[in-house]
mmCIF file of C-alpha atoms and ligand atoms in Angstrom:
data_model
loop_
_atom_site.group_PDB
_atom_site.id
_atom_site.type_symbol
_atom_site.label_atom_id
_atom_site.label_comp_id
_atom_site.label_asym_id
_atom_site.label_seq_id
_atom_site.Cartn_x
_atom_site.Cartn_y
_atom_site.Cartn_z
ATOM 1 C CA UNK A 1 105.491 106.975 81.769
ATOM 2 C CA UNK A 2 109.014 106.968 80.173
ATOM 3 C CA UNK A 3 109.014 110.095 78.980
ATOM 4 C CA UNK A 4 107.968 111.322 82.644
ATOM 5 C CA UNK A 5 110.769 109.658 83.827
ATOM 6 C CA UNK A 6 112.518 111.405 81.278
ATOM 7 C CA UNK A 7 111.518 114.707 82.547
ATOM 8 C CA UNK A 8 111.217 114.042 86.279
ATOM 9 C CA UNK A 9 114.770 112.426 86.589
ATOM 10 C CA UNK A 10 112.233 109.777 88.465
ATOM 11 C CA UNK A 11 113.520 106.360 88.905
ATOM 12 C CA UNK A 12 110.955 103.712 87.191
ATOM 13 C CA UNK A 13 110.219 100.207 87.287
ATOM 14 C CA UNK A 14 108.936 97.786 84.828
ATOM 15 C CA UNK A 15 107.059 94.691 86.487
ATOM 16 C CA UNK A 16 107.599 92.367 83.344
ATOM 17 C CA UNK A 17 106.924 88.623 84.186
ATOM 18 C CA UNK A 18 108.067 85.319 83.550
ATOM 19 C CA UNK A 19 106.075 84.904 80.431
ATOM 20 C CA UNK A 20 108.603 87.095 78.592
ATOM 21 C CA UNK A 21 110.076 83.188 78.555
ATOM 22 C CA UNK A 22 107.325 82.049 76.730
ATOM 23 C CA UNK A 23 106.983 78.329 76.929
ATOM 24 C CA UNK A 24 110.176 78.043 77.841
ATOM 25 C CA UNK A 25 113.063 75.089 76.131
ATOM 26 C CA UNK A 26 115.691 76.036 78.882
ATOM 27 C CA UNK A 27 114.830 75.111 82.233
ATOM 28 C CA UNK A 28 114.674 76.445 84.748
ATOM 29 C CA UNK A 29 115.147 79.928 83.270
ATOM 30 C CA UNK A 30 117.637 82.412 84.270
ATOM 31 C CA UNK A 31 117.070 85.894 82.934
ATOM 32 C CA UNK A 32 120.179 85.491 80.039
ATOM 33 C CA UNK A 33 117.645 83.254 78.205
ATOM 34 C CA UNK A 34 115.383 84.826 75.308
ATOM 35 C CA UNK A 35 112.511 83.254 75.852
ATOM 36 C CA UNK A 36 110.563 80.606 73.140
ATOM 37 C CA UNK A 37 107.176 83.166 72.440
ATOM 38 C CA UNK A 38 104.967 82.608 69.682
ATOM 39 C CA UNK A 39 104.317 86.062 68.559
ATOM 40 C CA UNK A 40 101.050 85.141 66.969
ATOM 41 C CA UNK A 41 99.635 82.589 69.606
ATOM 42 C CA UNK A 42 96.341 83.878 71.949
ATOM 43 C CA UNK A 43 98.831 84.744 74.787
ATOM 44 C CA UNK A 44 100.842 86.916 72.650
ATOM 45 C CA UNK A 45 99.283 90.253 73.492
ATOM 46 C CA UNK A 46 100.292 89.630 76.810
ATOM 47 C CA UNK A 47 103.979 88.098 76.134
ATOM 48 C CA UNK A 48 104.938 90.537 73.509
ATOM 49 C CA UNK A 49 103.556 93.433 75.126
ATOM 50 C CA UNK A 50 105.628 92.849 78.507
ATOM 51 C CA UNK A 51 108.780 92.022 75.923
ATOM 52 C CA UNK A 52 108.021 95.394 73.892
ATOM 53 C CA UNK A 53 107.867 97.340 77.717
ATOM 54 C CA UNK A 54 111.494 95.817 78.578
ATOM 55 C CA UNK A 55 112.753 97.081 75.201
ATOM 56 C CA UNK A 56 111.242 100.366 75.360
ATOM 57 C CA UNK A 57 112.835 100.534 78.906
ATOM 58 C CA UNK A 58 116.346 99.390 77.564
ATOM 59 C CA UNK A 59 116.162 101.679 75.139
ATOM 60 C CA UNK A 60 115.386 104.892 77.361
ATOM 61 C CA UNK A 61 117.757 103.578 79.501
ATOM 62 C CA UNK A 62 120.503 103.552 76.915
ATOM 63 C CA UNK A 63 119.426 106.592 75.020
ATOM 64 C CA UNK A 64 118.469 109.155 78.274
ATOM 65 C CA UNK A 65 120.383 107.284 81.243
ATOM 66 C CA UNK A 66 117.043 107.529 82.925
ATOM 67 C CA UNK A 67 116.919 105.036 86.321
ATOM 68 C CA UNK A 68 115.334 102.215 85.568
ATOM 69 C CA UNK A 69 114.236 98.753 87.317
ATOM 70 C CA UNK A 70 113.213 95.279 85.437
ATOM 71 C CA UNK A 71 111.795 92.556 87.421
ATOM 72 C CA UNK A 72 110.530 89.401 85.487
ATOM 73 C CA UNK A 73 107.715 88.513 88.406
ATOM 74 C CA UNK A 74 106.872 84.699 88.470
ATOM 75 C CA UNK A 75 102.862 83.728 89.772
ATOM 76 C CA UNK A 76 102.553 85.233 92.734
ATOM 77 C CA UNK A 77 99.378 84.309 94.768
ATOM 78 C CA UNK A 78 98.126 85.571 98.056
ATOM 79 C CA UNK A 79 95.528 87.313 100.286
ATOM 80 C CA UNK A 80 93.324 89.701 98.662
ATOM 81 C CA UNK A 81 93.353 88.089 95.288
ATOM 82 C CA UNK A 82 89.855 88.083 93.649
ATOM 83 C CA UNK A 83 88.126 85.030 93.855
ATOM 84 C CA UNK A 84 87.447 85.140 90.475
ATOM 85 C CA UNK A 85 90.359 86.410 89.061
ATOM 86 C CA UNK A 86 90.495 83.262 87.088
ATOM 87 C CA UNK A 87 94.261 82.288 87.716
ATOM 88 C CA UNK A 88 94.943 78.309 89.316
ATOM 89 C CA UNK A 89 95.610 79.256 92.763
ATOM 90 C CA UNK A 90 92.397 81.313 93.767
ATOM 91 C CA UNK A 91 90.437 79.000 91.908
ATOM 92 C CA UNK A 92 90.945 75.961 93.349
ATOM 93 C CA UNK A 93 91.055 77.404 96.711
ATOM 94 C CA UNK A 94 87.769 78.851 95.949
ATOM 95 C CA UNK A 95 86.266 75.859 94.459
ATOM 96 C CA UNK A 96 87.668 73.552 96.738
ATOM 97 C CA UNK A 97 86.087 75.680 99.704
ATOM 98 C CA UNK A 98 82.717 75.014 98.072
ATOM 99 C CA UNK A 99 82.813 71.259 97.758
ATOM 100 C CA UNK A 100 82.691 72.314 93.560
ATOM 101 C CA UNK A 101 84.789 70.370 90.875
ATOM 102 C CA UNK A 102 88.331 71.433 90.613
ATOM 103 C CA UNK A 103 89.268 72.471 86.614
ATOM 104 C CA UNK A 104 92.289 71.480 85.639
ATOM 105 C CA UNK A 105 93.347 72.312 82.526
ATOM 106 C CA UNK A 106 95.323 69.646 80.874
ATOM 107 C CA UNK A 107 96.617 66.327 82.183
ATOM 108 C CA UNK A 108 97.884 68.744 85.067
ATOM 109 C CA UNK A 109 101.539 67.827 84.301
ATOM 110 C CA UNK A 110 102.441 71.386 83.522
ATOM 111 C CA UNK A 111 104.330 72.897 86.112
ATOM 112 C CA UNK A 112 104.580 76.840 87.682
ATOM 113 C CA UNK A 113 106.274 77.789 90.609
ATOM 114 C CA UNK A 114 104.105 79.690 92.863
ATOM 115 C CA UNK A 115 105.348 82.578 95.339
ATOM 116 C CA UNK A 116 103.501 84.018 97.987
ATOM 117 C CA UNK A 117 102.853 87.849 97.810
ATOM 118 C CA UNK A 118 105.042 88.936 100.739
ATOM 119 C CA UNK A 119 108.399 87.003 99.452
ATOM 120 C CA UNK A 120 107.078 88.935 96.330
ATOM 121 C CA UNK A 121 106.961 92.112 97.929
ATOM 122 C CA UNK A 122 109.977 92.253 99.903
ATOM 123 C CA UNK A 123 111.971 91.052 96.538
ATOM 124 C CA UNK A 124 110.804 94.448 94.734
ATOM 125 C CA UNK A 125 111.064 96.846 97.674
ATOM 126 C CA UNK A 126 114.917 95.523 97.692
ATOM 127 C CA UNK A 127 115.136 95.462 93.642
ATOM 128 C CA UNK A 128 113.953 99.517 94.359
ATOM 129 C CA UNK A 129 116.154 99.655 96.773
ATOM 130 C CA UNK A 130 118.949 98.578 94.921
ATOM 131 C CA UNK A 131 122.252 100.662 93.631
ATOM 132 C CA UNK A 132 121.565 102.353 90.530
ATOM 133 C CA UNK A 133 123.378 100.734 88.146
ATOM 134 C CA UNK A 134 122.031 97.164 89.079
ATOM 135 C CA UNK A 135 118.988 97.674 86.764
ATOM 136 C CA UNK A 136 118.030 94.200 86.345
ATOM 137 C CA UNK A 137 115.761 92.421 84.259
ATOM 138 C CA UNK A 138 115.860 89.795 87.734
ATOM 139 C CA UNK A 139 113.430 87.146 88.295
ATOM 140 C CA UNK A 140 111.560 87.506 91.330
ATOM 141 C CA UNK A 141 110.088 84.106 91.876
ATOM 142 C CA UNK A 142 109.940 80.791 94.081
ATOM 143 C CA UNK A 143 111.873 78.241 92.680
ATOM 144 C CA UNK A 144 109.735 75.428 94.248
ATOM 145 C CA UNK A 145 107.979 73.916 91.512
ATOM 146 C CA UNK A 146 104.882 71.667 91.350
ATOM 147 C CA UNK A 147 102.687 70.369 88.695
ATOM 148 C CA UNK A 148 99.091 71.417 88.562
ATOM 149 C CA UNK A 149 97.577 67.639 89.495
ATOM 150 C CA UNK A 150 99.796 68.638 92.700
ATOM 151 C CA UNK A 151 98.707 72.033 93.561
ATOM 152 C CA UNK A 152 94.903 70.804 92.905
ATOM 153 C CA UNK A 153 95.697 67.801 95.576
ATOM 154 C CA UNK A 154 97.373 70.022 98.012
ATOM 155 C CA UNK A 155 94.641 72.310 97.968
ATOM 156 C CA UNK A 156 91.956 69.349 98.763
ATOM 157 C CA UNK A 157 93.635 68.016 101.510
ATOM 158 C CA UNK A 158 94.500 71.475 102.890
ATOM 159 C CA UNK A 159 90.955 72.768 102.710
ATOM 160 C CA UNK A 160 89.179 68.716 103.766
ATOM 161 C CA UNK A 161 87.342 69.096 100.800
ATOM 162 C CA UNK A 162 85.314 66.773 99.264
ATOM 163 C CA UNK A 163 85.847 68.333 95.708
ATOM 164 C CA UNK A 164 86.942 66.406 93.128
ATOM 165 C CA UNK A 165 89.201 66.741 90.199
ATOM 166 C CA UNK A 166 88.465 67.119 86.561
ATOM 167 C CA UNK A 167 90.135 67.753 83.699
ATOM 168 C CA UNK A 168 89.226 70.189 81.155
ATOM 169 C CA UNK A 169 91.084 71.355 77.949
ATOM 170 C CA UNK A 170 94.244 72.901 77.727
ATOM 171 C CA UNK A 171 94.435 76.472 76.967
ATOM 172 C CA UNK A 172 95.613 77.137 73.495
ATOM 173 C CA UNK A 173 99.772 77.791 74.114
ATOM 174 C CA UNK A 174 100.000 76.905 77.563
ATOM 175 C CA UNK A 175 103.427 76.601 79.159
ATOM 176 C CA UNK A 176 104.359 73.239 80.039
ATOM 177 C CA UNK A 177 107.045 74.187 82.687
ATOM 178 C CA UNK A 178 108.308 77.451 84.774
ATOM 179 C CA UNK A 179 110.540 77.683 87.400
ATOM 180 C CA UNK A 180 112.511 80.918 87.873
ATOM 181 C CA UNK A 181 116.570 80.458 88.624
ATOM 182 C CA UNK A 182 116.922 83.046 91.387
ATOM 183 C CA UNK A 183 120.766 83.080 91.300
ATOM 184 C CA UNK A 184 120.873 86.835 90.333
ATOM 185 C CA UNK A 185 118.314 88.106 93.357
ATOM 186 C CA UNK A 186 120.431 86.481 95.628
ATOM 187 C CA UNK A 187 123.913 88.358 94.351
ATOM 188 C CA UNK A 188 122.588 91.202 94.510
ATOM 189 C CA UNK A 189 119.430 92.055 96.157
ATOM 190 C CA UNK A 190 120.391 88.943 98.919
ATOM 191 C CA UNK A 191 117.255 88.140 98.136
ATOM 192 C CA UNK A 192 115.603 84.633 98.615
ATOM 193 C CA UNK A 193 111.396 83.658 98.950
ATOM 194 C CA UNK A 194 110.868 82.014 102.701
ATOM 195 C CA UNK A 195 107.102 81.098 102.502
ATOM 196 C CA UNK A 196 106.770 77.583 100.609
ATOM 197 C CA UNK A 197 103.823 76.913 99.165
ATOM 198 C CA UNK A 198 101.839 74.902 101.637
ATOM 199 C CA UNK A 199 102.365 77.503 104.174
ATOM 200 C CA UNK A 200 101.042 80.339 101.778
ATOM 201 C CA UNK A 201 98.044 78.106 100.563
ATOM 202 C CA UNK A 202 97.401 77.474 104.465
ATOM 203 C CA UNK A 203 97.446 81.586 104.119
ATOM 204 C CA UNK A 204 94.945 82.073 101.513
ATOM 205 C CA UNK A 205 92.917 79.547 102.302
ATOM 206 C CA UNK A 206 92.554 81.062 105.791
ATOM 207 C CA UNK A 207 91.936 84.581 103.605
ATOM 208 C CA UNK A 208 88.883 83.230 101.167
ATOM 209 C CA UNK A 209 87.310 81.837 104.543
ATOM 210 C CA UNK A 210 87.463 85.238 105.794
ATOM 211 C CA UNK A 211 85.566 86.757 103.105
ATOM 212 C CA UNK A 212 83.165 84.198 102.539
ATOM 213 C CA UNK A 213 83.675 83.308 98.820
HETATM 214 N N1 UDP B 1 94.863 76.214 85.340
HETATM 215 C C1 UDP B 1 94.073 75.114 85.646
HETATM 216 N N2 UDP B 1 92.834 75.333 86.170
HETATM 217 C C2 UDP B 1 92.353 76.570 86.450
HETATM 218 C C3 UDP B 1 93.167 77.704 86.156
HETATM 219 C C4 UDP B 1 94.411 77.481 85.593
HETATM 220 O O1 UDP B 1 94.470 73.960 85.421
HETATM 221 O O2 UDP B 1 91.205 76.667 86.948
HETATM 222 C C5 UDP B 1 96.219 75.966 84.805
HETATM 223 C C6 UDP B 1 96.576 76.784 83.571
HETATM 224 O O3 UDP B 1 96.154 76.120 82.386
HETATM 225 C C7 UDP B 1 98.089 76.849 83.695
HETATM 226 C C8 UDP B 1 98.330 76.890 85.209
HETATM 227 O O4 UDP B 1 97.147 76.377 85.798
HETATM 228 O O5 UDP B 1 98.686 75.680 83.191
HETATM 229 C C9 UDP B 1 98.586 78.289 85.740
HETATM 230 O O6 UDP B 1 97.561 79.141 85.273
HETATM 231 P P1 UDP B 1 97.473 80.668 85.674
HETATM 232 O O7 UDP B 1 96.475 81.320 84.767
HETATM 233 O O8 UDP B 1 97.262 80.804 87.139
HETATM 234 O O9 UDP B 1 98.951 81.235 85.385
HETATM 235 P P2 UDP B 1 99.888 81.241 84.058
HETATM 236 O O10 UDP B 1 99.394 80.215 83.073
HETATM 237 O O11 UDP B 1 99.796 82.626 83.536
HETATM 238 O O12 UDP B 1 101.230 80.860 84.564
#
C-alpha cells in the first residue's frame, strides 16, 4: 500500500492503536512516549506489527515525502460491532442482555478508556482533513477512564439485568491501565470526544436490542 502511495502521489493513513504503548509505565500516555511492549509476549503480533506499520510509514515518509497520516486509535465501541467480536464492551452488553454471567478477566481493576465510534469517526475525518505537514502519530481516544469491575456494573444497571459478575483469568500480558492524553488532537485537529460512556453504552445497548443478539 506504500509503494502505491508511492506511485499514486495518494495521501495514506495508518490506523495504529494505543497498544503501540504496550502496557504502558507513563500514564496517561501522550504520543512522545515509546511504549513498554514485550516483543515476545502473546499480544506481540499485534503490538509489534502496528509499531513495524508506523516505522515503515516514517520511513516512506522520510525517504519519498509521500502524504502520510498516523492515528494511535484507543477502544472504540459502538453500533454494528459483532456480538461476538470478543472485545469487553460488546460482551457484556451482550451477556448482560441475556441474563448470562458477565467474564471479567482479572480482579477488573485494569482500566481502558472507551470512545464511542462517532467521536472516533469525526477525529479521523479531521486527522484526513488536516494540513499536510501535520502527519501525526495523534491519539484519537476518550480520556474518560474506568476500570473493568466499573464498565461490567454500568452495563447491569443500564441494561436491568439480572446477570451477575464473575471473574475469570487474566489474559497473559494484559494492560493494567490506558488512557489516551488528547492534548495534540485538540491543537491541531480542535478535536475533542463528546459522547461519554454511559451515553454510548445507552447507544449500543439500544443497537444489540435491535438485532436480537
Ligand atoms: N475483558 C474482560 N472480559 C471480557 C472481555 C475483555 O474482562 O469478556 C477485559 C480484558 O482482559 C481487558 C479489557 O477487558 O483488560 C479490554 O479488553 P478488550 O479486548 O476489549 O480490549 P484491549 O485489551 O485490546 O484494550
Amino acid at each position: 500500500m506504500l509503494g502505491l502511495a508511492k506511485q499514486t502521489g495518494a495521501k495514506i493513513l495508518q490506523a495504529s492503536t494505543s497498544e503501540v504503548y504496550g502496557d504502558p509505565v507513563v500514564h496517561p500516555q501522550p504520543e512522545s512516549y515509546w511504549g513498554n511492549v514485550n516483543p515476545i509476549g502473546e499480544r506481540s503480533c499485534y503490538d509489534e506489527g502496528k509499531r513495524c506499520a508506523e516505522t515503515l510509514f516514517m520511513d516512506y515518509h522520510r525517504k519519498h515525502g509521500i502524504r502520510i497520516k498516523i492515528v494511535r486509535i484507543f477502544n472504540t465501541y459502538g453500533p454494528n460491532m459483532l456480538a461476538h467480536d470478543g472485545r469487553v464492551v460488546s460482551n457484556f452488553v451482550v451477556q448482560a442482555l441475556n441474563n448470562k454471567d458477565i467474564t471479567i478477566y482479572g480482579d477488573g481493576m485494569q482500566t481502558r478508556s472507551f470512545q464511542y465510534i462517532d467521536d472516533f469517526i469525526e477525529g479521523m475525518v479531521r486527522m484526513m482533513d488536516s494540513r499536510d505537514d501535520f502527519i501525526g502519530p495523534v491519539n484519537i481516544g476518550n480520556p474518560g477512564e474506568f476500570t473493568i469491575l466499573e464498565l461490567a456494573e454500568k452495563v447491569i444497571k443500564l441494561t436491568n439485568s439480572k446477570s451477575k459478575i464473575i471473574f475469570q483469568p487474566l489474559p497473559f500480558d494484559d494492560p493494567k491501565q490506558r488512557k489516551p492524553d488528547i492534548t495534540l488532537a485538540k491543537k491541531e485537529l480542535g478535536w475533542a470526544p463528546c459522547i461519554p460512556l454511559d451515553e454510548g453504552l445507552k447507544r449500543i445497548i439500544s443497537y444489540f436490542k435491535s438485532v436480537d443478539v
